[in-house]
Short mmCIF file of C-alpha atoms in Angstrom, two decimals:
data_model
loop_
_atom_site.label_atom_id
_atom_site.label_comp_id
_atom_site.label_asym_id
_atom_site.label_seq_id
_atom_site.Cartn_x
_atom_site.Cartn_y
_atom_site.Cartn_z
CA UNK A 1 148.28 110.39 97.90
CA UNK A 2 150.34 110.52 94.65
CA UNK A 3 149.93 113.43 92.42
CA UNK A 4 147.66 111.49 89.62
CA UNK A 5 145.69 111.18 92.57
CA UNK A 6 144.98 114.47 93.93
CA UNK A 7 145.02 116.00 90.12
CA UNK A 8 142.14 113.39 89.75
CA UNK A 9 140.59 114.21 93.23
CA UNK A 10 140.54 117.86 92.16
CA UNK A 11 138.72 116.99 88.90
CA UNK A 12 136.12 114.70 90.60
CA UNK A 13 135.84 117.56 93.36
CA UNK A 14 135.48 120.57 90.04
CA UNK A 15 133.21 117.86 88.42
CA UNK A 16 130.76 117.55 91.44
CA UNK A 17 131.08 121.33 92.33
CA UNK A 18 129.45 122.23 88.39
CA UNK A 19 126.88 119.17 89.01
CA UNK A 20 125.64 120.91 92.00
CA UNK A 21 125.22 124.33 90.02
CA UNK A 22 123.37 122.11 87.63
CA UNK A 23 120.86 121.17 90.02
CA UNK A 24 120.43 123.99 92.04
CA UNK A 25 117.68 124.56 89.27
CA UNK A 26 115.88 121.08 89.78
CA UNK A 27 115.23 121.92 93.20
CA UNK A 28 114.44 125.48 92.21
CA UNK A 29 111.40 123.40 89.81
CA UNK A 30 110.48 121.25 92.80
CA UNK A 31 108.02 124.18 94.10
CA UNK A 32 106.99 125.30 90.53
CA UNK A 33 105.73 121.34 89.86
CA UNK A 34 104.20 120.66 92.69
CA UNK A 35 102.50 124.26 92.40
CA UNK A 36 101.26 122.74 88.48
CA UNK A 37 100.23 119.39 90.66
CA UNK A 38 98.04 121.52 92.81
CA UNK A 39 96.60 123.28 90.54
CA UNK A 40 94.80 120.52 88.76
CA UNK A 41 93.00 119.56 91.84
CA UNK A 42 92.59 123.29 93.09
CA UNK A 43 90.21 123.43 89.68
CA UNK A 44 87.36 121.61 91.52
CA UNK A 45 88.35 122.76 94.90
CA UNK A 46 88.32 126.68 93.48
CA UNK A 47 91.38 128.18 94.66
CA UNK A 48 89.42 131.13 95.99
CA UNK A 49 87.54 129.49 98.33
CA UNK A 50 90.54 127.64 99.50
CA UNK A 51 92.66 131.08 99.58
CA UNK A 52 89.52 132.22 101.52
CA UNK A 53 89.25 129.44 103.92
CA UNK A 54 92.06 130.04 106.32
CA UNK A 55 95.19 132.10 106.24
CA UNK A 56 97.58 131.58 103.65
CA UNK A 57 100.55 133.81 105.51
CA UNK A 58 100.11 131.64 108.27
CA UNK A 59 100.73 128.40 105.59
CA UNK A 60 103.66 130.04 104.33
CA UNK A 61 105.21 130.71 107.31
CA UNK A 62 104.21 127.20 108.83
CA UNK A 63 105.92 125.63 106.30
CA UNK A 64 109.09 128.14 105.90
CA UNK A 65 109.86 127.53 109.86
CA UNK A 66 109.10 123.60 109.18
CA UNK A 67 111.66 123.83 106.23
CA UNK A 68 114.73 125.84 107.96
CA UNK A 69 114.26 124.18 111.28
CA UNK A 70 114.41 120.67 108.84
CA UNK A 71 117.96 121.65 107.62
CA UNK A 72 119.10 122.11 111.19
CA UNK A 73 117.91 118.90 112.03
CA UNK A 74 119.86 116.94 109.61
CA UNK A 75 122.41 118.98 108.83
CA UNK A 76 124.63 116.59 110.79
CA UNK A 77 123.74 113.51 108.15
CA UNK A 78 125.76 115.04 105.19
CA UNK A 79 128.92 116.78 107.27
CA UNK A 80 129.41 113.66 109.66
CA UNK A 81 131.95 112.33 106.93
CA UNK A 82 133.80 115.79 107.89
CA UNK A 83 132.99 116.51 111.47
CA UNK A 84 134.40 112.98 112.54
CA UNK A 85 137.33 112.74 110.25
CA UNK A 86 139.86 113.15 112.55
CA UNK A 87 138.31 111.53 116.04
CA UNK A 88 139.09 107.52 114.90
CA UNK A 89 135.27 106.59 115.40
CA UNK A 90 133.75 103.09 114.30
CA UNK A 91 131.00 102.97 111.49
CA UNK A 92 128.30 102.11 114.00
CA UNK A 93 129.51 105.04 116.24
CA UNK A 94 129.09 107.65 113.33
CA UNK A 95 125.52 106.59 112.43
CA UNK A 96 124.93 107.30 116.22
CA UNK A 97 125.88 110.16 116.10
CA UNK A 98 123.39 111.40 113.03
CA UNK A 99 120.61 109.45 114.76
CA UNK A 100 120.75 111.88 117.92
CA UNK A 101 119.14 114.95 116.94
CA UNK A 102 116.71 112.68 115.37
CA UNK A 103 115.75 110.71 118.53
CA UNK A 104 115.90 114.29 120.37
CA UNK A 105 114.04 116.08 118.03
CA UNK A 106 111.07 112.65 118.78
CA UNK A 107 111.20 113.12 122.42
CA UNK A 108 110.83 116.80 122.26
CA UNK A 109 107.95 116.85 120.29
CA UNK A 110 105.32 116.45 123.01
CA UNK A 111 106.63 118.92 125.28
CA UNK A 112 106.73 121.26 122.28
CA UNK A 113 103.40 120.75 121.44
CA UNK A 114 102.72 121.44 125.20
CA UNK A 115 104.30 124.12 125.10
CA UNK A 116 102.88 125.68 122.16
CA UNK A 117 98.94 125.01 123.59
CA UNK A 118 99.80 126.85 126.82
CA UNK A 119 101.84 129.41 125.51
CA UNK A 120 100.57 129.80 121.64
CA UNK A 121 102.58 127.92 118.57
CA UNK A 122 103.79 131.57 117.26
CA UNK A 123 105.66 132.21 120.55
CA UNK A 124 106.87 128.74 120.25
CA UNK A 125 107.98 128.90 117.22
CA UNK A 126 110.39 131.85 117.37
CA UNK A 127 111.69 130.81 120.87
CA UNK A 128 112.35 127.40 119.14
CA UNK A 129 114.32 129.06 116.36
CA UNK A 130 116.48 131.14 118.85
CA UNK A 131 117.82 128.48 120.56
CA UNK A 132 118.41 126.94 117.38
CA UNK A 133 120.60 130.04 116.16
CA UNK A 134 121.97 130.16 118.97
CA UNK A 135 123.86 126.74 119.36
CA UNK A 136 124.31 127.18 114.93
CA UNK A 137 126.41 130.16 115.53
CA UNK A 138 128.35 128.57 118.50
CA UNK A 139 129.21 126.17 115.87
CA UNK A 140 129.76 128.09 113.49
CA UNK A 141 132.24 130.14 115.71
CA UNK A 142 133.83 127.58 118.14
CA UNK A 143 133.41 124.23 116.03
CA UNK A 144 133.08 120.79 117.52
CA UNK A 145 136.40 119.38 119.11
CA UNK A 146 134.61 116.00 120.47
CA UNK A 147 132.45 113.37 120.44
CA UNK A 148 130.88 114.78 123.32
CA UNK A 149 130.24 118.09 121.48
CA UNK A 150 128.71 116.39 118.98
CA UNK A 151 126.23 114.83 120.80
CA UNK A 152 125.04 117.63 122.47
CA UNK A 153 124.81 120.06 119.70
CA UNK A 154 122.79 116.73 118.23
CA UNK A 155 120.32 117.43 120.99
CA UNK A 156 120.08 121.18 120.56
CA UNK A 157 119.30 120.32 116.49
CA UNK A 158 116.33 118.12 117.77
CA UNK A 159 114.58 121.40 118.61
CA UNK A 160 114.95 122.03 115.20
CA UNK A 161 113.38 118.65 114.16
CA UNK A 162 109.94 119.41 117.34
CA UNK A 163 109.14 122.06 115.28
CA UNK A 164 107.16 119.75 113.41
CA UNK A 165 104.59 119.72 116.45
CA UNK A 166 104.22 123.68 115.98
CA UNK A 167 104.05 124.05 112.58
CA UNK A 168 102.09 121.51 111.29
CA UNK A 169 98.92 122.51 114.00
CA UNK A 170 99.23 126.07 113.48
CA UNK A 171 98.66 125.67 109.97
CA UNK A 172 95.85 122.91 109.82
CA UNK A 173 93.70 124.93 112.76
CA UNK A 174 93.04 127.67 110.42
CA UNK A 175 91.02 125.09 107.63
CA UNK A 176 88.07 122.99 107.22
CA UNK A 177 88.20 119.24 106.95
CA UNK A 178 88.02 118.91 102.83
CA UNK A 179 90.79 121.10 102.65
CA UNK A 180 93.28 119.10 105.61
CA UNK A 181 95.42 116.51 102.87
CA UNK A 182 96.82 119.86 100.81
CA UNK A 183 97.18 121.69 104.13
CA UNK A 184 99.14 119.27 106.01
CA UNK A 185 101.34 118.42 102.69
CA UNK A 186 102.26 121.76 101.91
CA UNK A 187 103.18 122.65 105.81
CA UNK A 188 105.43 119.12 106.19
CA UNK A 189 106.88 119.63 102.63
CA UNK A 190 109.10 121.91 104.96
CA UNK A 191 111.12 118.99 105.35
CA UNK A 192 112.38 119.57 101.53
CA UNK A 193 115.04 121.41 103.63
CA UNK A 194 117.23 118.13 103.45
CA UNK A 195 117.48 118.30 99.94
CA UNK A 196 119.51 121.81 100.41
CA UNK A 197 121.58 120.35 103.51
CA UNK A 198 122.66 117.40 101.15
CA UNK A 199 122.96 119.32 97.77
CA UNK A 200 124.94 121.99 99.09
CA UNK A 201 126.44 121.22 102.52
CA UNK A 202 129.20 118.95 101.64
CA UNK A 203 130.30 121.23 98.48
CA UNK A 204 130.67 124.31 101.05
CA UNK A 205 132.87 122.02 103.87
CA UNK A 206 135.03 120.82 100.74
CA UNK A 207 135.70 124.06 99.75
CA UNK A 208 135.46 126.50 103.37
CA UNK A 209 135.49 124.24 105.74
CA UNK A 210 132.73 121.69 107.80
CA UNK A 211 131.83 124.79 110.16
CA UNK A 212 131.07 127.43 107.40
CA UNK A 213 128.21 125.26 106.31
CA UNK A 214 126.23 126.60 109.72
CA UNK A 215 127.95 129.83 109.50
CA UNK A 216 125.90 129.87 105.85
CA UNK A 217 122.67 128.52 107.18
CA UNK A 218 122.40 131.41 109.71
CA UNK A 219 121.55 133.66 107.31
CA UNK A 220 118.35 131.88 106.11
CA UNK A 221 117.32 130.87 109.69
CA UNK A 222 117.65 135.04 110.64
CA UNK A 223 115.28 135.85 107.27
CA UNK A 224 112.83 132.76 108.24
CA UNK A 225 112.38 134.21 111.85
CA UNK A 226 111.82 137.27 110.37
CA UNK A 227 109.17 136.71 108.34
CA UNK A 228 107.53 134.45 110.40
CA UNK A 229 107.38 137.18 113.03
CA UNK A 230 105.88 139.52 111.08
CA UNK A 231 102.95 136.76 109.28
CA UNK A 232 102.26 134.16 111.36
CA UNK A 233 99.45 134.14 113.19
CA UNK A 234 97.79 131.76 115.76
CA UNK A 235 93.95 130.46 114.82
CA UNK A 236 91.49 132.24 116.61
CA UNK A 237 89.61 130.41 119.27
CA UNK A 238 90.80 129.95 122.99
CA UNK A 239 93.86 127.43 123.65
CA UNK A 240 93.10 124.56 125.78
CA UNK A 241 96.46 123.94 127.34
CA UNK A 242 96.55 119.81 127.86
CA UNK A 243 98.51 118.03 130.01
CA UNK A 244 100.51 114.44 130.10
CA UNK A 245 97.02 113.18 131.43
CA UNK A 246 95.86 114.23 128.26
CA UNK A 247 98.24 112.23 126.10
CA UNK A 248 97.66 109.72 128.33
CA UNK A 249 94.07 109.45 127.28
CA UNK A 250 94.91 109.64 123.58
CA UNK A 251 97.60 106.62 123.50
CA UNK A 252 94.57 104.62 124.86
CA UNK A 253 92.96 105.13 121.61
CA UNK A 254 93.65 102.29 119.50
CA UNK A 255 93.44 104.66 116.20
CA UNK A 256 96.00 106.59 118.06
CA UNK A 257 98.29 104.17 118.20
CA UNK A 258 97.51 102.83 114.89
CA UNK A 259 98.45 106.15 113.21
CA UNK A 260 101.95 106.66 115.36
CA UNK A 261 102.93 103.26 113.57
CA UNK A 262 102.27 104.39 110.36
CA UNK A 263 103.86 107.10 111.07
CA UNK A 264 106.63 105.78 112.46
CA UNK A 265 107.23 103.66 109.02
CA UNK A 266 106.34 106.46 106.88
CA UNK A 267 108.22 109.52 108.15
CA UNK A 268 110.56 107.47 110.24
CA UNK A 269 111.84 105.81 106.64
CA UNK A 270 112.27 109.07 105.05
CA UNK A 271 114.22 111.32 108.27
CA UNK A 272 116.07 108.38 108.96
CA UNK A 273 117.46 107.68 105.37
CA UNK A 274 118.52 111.39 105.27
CA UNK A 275 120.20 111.33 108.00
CA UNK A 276 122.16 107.95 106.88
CA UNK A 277 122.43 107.79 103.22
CA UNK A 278 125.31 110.54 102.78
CA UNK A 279 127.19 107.97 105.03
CA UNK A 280 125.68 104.65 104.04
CA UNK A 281 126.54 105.90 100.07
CA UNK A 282 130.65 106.73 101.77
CA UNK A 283 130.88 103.23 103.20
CA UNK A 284 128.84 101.21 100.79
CA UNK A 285 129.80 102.41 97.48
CA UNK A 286 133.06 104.25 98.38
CA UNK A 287 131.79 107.69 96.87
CA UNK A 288 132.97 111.10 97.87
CA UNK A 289 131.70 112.96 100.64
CA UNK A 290 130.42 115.46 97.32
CA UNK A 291 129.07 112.88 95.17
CA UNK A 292 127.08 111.30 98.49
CA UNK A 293 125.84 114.88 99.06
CA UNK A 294 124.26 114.93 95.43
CA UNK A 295 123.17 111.55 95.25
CA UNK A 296 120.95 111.99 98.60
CA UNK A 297 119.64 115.25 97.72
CA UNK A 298 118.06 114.13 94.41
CA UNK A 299 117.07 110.82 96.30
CA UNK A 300 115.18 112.74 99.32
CA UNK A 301 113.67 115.60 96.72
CA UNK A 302 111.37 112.80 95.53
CA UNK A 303 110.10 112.30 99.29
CA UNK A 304 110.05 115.85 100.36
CA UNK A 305 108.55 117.76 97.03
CA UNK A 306 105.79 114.79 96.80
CA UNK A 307 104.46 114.76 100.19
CA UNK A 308 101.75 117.11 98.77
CA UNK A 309 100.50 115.18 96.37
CA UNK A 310 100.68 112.10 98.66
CA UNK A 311 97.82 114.62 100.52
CA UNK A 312 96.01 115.34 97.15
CA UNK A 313 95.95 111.69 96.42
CA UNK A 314 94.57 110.91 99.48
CA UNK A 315 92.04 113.65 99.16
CA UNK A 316 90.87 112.21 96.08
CA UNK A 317 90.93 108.75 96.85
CA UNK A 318 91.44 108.43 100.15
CA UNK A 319 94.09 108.13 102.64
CA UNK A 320 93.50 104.30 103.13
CA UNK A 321 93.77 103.16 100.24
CA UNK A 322 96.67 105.74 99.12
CA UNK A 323 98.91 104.34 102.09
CA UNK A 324 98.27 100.52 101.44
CA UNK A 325 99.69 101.40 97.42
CA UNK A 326 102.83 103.32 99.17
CA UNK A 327 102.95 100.44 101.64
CA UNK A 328 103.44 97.63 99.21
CA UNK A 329 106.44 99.91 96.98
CA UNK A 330 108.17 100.85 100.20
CA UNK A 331 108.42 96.84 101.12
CA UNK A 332 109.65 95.66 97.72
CA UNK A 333 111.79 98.85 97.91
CA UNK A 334 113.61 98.08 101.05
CA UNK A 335 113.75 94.21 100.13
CA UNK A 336 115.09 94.52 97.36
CA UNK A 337 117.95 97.27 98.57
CA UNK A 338 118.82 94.46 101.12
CA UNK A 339 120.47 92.52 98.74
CA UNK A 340 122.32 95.02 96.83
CA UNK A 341 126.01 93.50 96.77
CA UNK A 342 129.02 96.16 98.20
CA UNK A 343 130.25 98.64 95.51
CA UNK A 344 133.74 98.30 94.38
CA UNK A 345 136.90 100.32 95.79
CA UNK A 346 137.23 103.81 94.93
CA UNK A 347 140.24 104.47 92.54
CA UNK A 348 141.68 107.38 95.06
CA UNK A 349 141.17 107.70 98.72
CA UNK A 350 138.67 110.71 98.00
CA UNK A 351 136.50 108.42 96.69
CA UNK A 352 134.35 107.73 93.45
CA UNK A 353 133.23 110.54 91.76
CA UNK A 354 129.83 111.58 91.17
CA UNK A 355 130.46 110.77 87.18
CA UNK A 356 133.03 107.75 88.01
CA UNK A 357 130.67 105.73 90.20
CA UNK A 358 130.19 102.21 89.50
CA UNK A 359 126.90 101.35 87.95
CA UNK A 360 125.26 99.63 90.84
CA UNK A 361 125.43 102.98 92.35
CA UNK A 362 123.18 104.42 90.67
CA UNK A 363 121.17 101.07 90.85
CA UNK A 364 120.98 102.05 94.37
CA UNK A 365 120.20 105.65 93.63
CA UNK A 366 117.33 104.52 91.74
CA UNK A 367 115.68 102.12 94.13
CA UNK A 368 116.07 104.81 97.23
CA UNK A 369 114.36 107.29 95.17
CA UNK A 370 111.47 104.79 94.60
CA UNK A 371 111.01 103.92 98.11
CA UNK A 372 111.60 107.47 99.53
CA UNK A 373 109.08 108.92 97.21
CA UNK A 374 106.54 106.57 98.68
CA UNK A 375 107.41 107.13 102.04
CA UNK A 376 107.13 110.83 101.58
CA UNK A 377 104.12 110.66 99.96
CA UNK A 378 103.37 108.13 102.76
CA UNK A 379 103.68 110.73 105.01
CA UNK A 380 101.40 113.21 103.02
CA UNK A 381 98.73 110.02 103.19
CA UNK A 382 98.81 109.82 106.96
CA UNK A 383 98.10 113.51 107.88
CA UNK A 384 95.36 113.49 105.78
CA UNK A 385 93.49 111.24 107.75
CA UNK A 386 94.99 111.95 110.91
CA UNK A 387 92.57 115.61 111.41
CA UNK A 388 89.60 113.99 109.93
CA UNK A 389 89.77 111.25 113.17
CA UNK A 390 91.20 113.69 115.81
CA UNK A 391 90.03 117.26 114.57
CA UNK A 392 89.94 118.27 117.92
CA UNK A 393 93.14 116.94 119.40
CA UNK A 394 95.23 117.78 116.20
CA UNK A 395 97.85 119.75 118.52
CA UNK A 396 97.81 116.54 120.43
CA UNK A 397 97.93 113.83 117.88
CA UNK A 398 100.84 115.90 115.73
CA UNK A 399 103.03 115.61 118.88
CA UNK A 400 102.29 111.95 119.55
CA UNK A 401 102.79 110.89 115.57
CA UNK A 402 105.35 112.98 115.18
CA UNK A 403 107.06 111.77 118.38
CA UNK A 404 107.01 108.28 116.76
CA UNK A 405 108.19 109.05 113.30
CA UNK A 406 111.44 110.76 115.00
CA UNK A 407 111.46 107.65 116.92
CA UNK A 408 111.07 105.90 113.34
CA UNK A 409 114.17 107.72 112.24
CA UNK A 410 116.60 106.80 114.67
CA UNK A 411 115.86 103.15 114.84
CA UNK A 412 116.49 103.14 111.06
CA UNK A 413 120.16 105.06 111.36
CA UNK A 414 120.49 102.66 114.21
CA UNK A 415 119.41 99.68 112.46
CA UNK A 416 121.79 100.39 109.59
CA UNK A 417 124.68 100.96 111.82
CA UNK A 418 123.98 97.61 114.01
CA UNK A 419 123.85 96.19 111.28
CA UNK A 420 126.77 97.05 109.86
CA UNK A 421 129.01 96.15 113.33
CA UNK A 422 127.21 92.83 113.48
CA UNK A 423 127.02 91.07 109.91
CA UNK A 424 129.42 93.62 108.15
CA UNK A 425 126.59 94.18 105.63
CA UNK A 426 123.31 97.01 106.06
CA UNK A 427 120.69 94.30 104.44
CA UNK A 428 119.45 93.17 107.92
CA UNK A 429 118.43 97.06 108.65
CA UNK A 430 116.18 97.22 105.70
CA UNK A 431 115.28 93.67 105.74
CA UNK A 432 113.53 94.70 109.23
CA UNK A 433 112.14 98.11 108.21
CA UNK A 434 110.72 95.93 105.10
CA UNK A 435 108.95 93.98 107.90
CA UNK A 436 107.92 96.87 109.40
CA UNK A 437 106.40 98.42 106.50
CA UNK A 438 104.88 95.14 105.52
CA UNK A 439 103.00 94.61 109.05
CA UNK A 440 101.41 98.75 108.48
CA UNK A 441 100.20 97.19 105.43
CA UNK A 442 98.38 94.23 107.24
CA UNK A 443 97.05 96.97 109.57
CA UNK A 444 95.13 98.98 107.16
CA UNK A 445 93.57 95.84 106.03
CA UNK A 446 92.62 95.24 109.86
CA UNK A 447 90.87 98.87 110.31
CA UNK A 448 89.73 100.11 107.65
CA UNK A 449 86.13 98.69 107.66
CA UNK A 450 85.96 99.68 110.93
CA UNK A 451 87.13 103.49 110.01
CA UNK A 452 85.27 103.92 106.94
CA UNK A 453 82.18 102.96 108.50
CA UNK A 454 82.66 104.72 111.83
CA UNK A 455 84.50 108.36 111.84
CA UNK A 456 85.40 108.15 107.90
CA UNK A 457 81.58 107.86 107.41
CA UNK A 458 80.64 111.44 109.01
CA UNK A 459 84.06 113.43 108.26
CA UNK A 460 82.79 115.05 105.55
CA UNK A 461 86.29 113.61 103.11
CA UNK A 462 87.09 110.26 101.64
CA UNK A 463 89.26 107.97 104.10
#
């Protein structure tokens, strides 16, 4: 690279770097707005008699482990730029690799959740986070000389990303019905933890190094495990430990399955497009691995910090019709993104900075941000309804639905990265998600007579 070009690297790198200080604070706001979004619907719910109606420690924890185990999960999506710079991989072959821990973290949600009703969530929980540490520091330490390494520590992360089948139940057993949609959005807006991975992770490895990025994410797992030692509690009541037999049952259910498709649209869109954007944003546009790290971490704070209110909504309206709204955005979202044209070449071989980038860049940013904040919200939608149908197999149904979003997730890296190898474009991966998301709108119009009138009629919310 010719001097100009590093001199202008080193701006674009100085530029980003006082971007992301600027910023920090936006995603120090996310909790303080959603907090003033809440409280306009806490007025008629009386925030008393919510405070008093299960066990707020238990919520905070729920959704503290949900949010640190989150940035272990994808913390792979914003460094793979870094970790695979020097092993000569194909596109297709890097969006592989950041669709691991999410299919691992899918397939490890039921035995989680199995775990967690034979042994309690709590215990769960902090053996989940150990192992967690544990491969984070060997990382840390030791790095990751292969592919091979990389697809096992992948694995390992999807621990990290089951956690959803702990948290999420051990914070919705301790409430009544009415108050399930802000419950279940303010224990899965854990997975706001993306929006640090990609605001901050690819600053640190530009600066330290790829591997000091999980040598600084140790220190808020350690604090995280040790407050959710010391205040999380299990619901009282005896655990019913299930069995496969038991999930068995459950996937004969019709509504069952109904509700792992949504989910698998919803919370599949919005884990998979974390984990792929920082690298879709590299290849398509030709940004820096800094300026990707930005432009994902403002895109995903839409999807993460909304989820509650996608739960409020759907509290106040009701989780049907909520979901068919966020259906129809996410469709002309993802259609529309399918057509985008390729961004021009980068100027340097750094890439475009975060202030250089050509204007359909943030075209792009703008669209994503649209369609994530539906899918998270999306995501909020579905777990409302989800206890008010199974209250009694919640532990159950969170593993299955969750199962399938993960699942979700790694088709869409997948997708994007097939895509990619096969047509040299990514608008056939959305163009199929778009069908996807289009069909779960078709399927709400199929049930919901049949729910409203049935289940929605005696469960006490609106559905």
């Amino acid at each position: 690279m010719l001097k100009g070009e590093q001199d202008r690297a080193y701006l674009n790198d100085e530029t980003a770097a006082q971007l992301t200080r600027q910023f920090v604070p936006f995603t120090q706001l996310l909790p303080s707005l959603l907090a003033r979004a809440c409280v306009t619907r806490f007025e008629t719910m009386k925030l008393d008699d919510f405070k008093k109606a299960g066990h707020w420690p238990t919520l905070l924890a729920a959704f503290l482990y949900f949010d640190i185990s989150f940035m272990a999960w994808v913390a792979l999506g914003p460094l793979i730029v870094y970790v695979a710079r020097d092993m000569n991989l194909a596109v297709n072959e890097k969006f592989t690799l950041v669709a691991i821990p999410v299919l691992a973290g899918a397939l490890l949600r039921v035995p989680m959740g199995i775990l967690a009703d034979i042994i309690g969530a709590k215990r769960t929980g902090v053996i989940a986070q150990l192992v967690v540490m544990t491969a984070t520091a060997c990382v840390a330490y030791f790095g990751l000389p292969s592919k091979l390494a990389v697809e096992l520590f992948g694995v390992v992360l999807g621990i990290g990303g089951a956690s959803f089948a702990v948290a999420l139940p051990q914070a919705s057993r301790w409430y009544p019905p009415q108050y399930q949609g802000i419950v279940m959005g303010i224990a899965g807006a854990g997975n706001m933890g993306v929006v640090l991975d990609t605001l901050l992770a690819p600053t640190i490895a530009e600066h330290w190094g790829w591997q000091a990025v999980f040598g600084v994410l140790l220190i808020p797992m350690v604090m995280v495990l040790i407050y959710y030692i010391v205040a999380a509690k299990d619901a009282p009541g005896e655990r019913k430990p299930v069995s496969l037999k038991a999930y068995g049952g459950l996937l004969r259910d019709p509504d069952s399955r109904w509700f792992m498709f949504f989910y698998f649209i919803t919370f599949g869109g919005f884990v998979g497009l974390a984990n792929a954007l920082p690298l879709y944003f590299s290849v398509q546009y030709h940004v820096s691995g800094v300026a990707a790290g930005l432009l994902v971490a403002l895109i995903v704070a839409f999807g993460s910090g909304f989820r509650p209110v996608g739960g409020l909504i759907a509290d106040r309206i009701g989780g049907i019709r909520s979901l068919s709204i966020l259906f129809g955005i996410v469709v002309a979202a993802y259609v529309v993104i399918a057509f985008m044209p390729e961004g021009p070449a980068a100027p340097t071989q750094a890439g475009w900075a975060l202030m250089n980038m050509p204007r359909i860049a943030w075209i792009s940013v703008l669209l994503f941000s649209i369609g994530v904040l539906a899918l998270g919200m999306g995501n909020g939608a579905v777990f409302q309804l989800i206890p008010l149908r199974f209250r009694h197999e919640i532990g159950l149904m969170t593993g299955l639905v969750g199962c399938a979003g993960g699942i979700g997730g790694f088709f869409l890296a997948q997708a994007l990265g097939t895509a990619k190898g096969m047509t040299g474009g990514f608008g056939a991966g959305f163009l199929f998600f778009g069908l996807l998301a289009l069909l779960g709108f078709v399927g709400l119009a199929m049930v919901k007579v049949r729910w409203r009138t049935t289940w929605g009629a005696v469960s006490g919310a609106r559905v």
